[in-house]
Structures are given as C-alpha cells and as structure tokens.
Backbone as ProteinMPNN parsed JSONL, in Angstrom:
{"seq_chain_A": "XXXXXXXXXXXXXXXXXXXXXXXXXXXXXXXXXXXXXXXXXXXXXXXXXXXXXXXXXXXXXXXXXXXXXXXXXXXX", "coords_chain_A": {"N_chain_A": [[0.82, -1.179, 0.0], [0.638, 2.334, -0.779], [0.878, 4.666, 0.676], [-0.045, 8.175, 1.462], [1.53, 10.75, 3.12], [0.745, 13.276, 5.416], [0.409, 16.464, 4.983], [2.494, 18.693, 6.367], [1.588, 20.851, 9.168], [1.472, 24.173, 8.338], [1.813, 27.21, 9.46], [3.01, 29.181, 9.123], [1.919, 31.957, 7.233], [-0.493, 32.619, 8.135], [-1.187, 34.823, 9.382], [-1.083, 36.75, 7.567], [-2.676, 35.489, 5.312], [-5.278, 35.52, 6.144], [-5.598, 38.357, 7.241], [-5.463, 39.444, 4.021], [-7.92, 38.438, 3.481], [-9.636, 39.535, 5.217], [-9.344, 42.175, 3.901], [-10.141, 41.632, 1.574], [-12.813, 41.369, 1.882], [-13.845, 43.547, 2.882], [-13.689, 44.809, 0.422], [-15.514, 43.431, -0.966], [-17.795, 44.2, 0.585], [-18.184, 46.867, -0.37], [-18.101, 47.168, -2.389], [-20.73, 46.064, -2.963], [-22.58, 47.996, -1.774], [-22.253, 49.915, -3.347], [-23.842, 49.078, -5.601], [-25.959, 48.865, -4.567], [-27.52, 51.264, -5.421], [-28.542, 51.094, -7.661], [-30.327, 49.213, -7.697], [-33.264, 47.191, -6.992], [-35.719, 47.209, -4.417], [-35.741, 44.881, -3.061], [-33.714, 43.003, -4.219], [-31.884, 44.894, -2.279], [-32.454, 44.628, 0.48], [-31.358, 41.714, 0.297], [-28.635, 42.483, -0.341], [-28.34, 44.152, 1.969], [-28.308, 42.046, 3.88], [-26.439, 40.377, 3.591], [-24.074, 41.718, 3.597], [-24.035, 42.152, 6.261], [-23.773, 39.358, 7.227], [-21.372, 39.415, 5.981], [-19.454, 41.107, 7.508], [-19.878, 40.376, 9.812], [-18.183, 37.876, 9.516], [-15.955, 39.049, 9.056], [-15.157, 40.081, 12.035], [-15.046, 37.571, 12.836], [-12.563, 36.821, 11.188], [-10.56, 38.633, 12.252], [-10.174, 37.805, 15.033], [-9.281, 35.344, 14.528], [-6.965, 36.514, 13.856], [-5.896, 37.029, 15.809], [-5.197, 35.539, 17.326], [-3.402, 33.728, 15.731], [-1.632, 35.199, 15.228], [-0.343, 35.227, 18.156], [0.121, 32.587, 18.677], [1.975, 32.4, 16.699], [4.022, 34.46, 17.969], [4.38, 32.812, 20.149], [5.499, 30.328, 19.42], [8.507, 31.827, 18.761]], "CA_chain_A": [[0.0, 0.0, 0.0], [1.225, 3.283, -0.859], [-0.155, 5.746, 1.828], [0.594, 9.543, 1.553], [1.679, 11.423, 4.358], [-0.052, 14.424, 5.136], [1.85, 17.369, 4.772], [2.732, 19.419, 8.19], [0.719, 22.084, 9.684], [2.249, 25.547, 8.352], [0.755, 28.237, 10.333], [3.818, 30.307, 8.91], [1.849, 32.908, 6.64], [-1.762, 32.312, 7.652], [-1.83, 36.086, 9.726], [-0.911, 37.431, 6.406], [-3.876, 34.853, 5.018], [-6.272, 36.22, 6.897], [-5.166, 39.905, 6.429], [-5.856, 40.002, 3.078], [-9.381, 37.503, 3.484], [-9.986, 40.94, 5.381], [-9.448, 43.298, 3.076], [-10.963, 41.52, 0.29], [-14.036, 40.896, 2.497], [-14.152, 44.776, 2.859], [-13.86, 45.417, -0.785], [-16.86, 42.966, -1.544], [-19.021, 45.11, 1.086], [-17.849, 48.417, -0.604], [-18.829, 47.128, -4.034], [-22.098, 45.621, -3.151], [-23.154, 49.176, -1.276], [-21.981, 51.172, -4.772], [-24.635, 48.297, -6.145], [-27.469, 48.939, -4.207], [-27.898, 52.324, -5.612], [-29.188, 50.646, -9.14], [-31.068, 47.771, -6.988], [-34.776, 47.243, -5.976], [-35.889, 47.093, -2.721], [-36.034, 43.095, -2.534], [-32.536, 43.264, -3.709], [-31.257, 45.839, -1.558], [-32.41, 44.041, 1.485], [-30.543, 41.078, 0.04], [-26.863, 42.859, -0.045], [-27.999, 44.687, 3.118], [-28.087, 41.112, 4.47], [-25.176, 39.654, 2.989], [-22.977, 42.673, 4.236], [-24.028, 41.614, 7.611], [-22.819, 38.15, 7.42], [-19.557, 39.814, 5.199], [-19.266, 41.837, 8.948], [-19.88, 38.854, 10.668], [-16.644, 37.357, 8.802], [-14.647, 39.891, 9.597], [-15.108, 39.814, 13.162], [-14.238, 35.991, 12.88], [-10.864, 36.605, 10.968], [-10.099, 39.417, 12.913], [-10.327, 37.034, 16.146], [-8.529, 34.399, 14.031], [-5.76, 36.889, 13.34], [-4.982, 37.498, 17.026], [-4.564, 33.779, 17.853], [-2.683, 32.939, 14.848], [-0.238, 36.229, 15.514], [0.044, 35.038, 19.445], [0.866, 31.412, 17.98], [3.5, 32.957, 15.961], [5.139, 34.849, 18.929], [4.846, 31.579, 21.154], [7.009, 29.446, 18.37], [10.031, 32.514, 17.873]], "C_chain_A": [[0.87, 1.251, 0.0], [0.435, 4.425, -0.41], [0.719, 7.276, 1.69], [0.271, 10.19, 3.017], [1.223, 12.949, 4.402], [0.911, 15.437, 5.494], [1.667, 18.299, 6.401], [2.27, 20.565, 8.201], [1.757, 23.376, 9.479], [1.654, 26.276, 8.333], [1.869, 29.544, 9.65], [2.824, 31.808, 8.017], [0.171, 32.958, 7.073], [-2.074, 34.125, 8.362], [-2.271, 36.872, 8.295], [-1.807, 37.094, 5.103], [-4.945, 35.925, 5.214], [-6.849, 37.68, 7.081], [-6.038, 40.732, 5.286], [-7.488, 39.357, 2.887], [-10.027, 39.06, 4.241], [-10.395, 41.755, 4.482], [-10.261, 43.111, 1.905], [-12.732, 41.58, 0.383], [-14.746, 42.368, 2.144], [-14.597, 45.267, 1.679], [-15.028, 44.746, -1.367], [-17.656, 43.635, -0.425], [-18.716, 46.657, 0.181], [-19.143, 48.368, -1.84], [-20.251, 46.604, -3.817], [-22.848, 46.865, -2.322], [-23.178, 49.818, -2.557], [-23.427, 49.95, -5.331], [-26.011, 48.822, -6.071], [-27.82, 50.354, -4.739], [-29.394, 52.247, -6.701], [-30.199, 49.748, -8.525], [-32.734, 48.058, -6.713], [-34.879, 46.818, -4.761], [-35.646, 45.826, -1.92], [-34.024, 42.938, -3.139], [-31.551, 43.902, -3.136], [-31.065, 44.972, -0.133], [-31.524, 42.524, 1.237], [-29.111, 41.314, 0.089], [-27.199, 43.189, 1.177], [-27.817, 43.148, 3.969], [-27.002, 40.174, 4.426], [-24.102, 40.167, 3.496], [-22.985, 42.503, 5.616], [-23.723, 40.475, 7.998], [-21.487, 38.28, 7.226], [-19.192, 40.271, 7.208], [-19.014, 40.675, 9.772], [-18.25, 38.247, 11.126], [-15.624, 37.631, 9.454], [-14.34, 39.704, 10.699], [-14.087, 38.439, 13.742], [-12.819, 36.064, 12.446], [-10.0, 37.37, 11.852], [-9.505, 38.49, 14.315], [-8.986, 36.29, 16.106], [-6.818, 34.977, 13.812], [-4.612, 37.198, 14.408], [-4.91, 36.233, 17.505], [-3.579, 33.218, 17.06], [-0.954, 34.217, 15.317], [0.529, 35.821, 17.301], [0.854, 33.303, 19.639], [2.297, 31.461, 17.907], [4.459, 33.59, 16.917], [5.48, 33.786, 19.741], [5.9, 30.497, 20.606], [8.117, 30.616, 18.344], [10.765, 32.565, 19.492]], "O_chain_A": [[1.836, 1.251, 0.763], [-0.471, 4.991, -1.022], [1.94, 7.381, 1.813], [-0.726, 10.173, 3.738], [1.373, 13.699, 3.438], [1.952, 15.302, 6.137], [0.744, 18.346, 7.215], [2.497, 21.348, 7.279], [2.681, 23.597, 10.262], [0.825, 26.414, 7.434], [1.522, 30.724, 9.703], [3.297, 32.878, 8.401], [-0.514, 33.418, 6.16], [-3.066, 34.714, 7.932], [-3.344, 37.398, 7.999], [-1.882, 37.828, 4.118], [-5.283, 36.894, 4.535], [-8.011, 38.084, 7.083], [-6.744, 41.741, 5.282], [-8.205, 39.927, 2.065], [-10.946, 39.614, 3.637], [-11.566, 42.054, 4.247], [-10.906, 43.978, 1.315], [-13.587, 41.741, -0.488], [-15.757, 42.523, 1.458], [-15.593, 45.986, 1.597], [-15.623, 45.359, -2.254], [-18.792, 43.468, -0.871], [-19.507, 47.542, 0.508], [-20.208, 48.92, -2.118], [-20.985, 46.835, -4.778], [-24.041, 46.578, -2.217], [-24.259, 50.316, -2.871], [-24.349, 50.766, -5.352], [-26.856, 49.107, -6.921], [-28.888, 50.614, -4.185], [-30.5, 52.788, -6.716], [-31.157, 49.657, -9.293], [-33.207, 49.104, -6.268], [-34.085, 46.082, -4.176], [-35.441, 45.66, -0.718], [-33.177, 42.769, -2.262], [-30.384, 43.596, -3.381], [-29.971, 44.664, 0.34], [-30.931, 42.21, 2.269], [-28.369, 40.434, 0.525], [-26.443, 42.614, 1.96], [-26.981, 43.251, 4.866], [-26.802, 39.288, 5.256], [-23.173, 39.449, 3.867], [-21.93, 42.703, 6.218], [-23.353, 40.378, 9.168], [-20.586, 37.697, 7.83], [-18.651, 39.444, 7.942], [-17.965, 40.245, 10.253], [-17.552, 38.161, 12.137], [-14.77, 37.026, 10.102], [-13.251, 39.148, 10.838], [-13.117, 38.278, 14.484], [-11.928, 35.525, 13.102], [-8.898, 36.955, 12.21], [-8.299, 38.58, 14.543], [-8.032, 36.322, 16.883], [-5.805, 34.292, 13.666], [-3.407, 37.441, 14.335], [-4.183, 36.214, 18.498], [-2.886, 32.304, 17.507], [0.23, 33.991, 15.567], [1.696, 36.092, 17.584], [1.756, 32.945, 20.397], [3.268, 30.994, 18.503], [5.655, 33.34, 16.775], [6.646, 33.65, 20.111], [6.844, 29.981, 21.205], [8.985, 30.166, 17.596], [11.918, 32.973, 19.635]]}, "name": "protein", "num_of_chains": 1, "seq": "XXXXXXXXXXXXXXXXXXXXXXXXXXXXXXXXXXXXXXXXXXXXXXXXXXXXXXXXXXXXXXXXXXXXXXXXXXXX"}
C-alpha cells in the first residue's frame, strides 16, 4: 500500500492569510453598497443582508488573526 503522508501544519503565513481575506471581504461590502444604488428594494435588502454576514466574517478573521499572531510569537 502506498499511503501519503499528510503534509505538516504551516501556520507560517496564515496572519498574512487572513489579512488580506480581510481586506478583500471589505472590498466585496464596498462594491455591493456602490450596487445597491441601481437595486430594488427586494434586492437591496438582500446585499444589506449579505454585508451583515460579510461583517460577521470579519469579526471571525479578525479574532482568528490574534490567535494565529500570538501562535507565531509563542514558536520565535
């Protein structure tokens, strides 16, 4: 049997992951606000709801970014 070994946990870049999962998060709420201008009401309330899960997100990576950075100081 030829079994593959699973490759090793590299936490090395994931702040810098996470970072930009940020920023991009941000830039899909920006662009779906410039949206709603053109939108009807039934899809308005649709981005406005979507941008509140996007928020959500953030919160979560944000979280994620101070455990993974406190990680990273506990390994140097």
């Amino acid at each position: 049997m030829n079994r593959q070994k699973p490759n090793p946990d590299d936490r090395s870049d994931n702040v810098e992951k996470l970072q930009s999962m940020v920023q991009n998060t941000i830039e899909n709420i920006e662009a779906a606000e410039e949206t709603m201008a053109f939108s009807s009401p039934e899809e308005k309330a649709k981005i406005q709801a979507k941008n509140e899960k996007r928020k959500h997100a953030i919160e979560g990576f944000r979280e994620e970014i101070k455990d993974e950075a406190s990680a990273r100081e506990r390994e140097q």
